[in-house]
Amino acid sequence: VAWVAPGVCLATPSSFSEFAIYGEQSVDIDRHEVFGGPIGSAGNVVVNSSEISGVYSGGNVLVNGVSNDINGDIVAMGTVYVTPNHDILGSVHSSAPAGTLVGAEVVGPQSSSITGDVIANGDVDLENVTTLGGSVYSDGDLDAALNGTIGQDARANGSFIIGTNAAVAGDLVYGTTLTLGPGASVAGSTSQGATVVSPTTFTGISLPTPAIFSGGSGVVDEAGTSLADPLAPGTYGTLEAEDIFLTGGTYVFSAIDIAKNADLYLDLS
């Protein structure tokens, strides 16, 4: 009889209006961006050195760059790969049937943290995680080579490796083999058995049919000078302005190419 993981199903957005950014095919966030809502895509999502409120992906998720704060959950139908120096203030769920979930083959300081649970249909590697606040459940192999603590239970249906000085604050259940490194500890019970693992899923959302339009020609390198003097609504070529001032109305651009650190000002009165 397999042990069933407790109810850890996460709430996922059901409408594109709940996202700060949503891309049907994929989303790639460049460096030093701050978003007040989650990022989502039916495809892959890449986050580089930014602060966002969760990631929901129908594909793979890569959290990369110098430093990211994910102030929410990561839910992916594919693998989730988190490089060092990032904090995830939530849980990580992966439905990928095989592959690494967190941080394999990464050279760098072990300083990432996850405050919630890690639940994966595939393998889990916690090499670059110093602190896991919740539990970890893997339907594959689990490598807990972290130099820190798993805050609750740890269960894997495959092999289970606990690294040097790593600690499990709850119970430990392994499927095939168990390897404990020097100084490793388990506060609760240790046993061999099976676990039913059911990560939260996200397959994407339906988007409204986009309007068909044609942009103009030329380059817009100055989009107004202030909210009192905004760019007038209309049809334009490529938008390349550094500071953009817009007012109520419809704007059509043939392309938008905005450098990082650009500011967008909207007069919604």
PDB file of C-alpha atoms in Angstrom, residues 117 132-137 150-154 168-171:
ATOM      1  CA  ASP A 117       7.419  22.153  -0.452  1.00  0.00           C
ATOM      2  CA  LEU A 132      13.844  23.835   2.470  1.00  0.00           C
ATOM      3  CA  GLY A 133      11.074  24.960   4.786  1.00  0.00           C
ATOM      4  CA  GLY A 134       8.537  22.267   3.886  1.00  0.00           C
ATOM      5  CA  SER A 135       8.577  18.674   2.683  1.00  0.00           C
ATOM      6  CA  VAL A 136      10.024  17.084  -0.446  1.00  0.00           C
ATOM      7  CA  TYR A 137       8.296  14.286  -2.376  1.00  0.00           C
ATOM      8  CA  ILE A 150      14.666  19.814   5.055  1.00  0.00           C
ATOM      9  CA  GLY A 151      12.068  21.319   7.375  1.00  0.00           C
ATOM     10  CA  GLN A 152       9.534  18.474   7.291  1.00  0.00           C
ATOM     11  CA  ASP A 153       9.243  15.011   5.694  1.00  0.00           C
ATOM     12  CA  ALA A 154      11.336  13.674   2.801  1.00  0.00           C
ATOM     13  CA  VAL A 168      15.721  15.972   7.774  1.00  0.00           C
ATOM     14  CA  ALA A 169      13.497  17.432  10.483  1.00  0.00           C
ATOM     15  CA  GLY A 170      10.638  14.982   9.841  1.00  0.00           C
ATOM     16  CA  ASP A 171      10.277  11.398   8.630  1.00  0.00           C
TER      17      ASP A 171
END
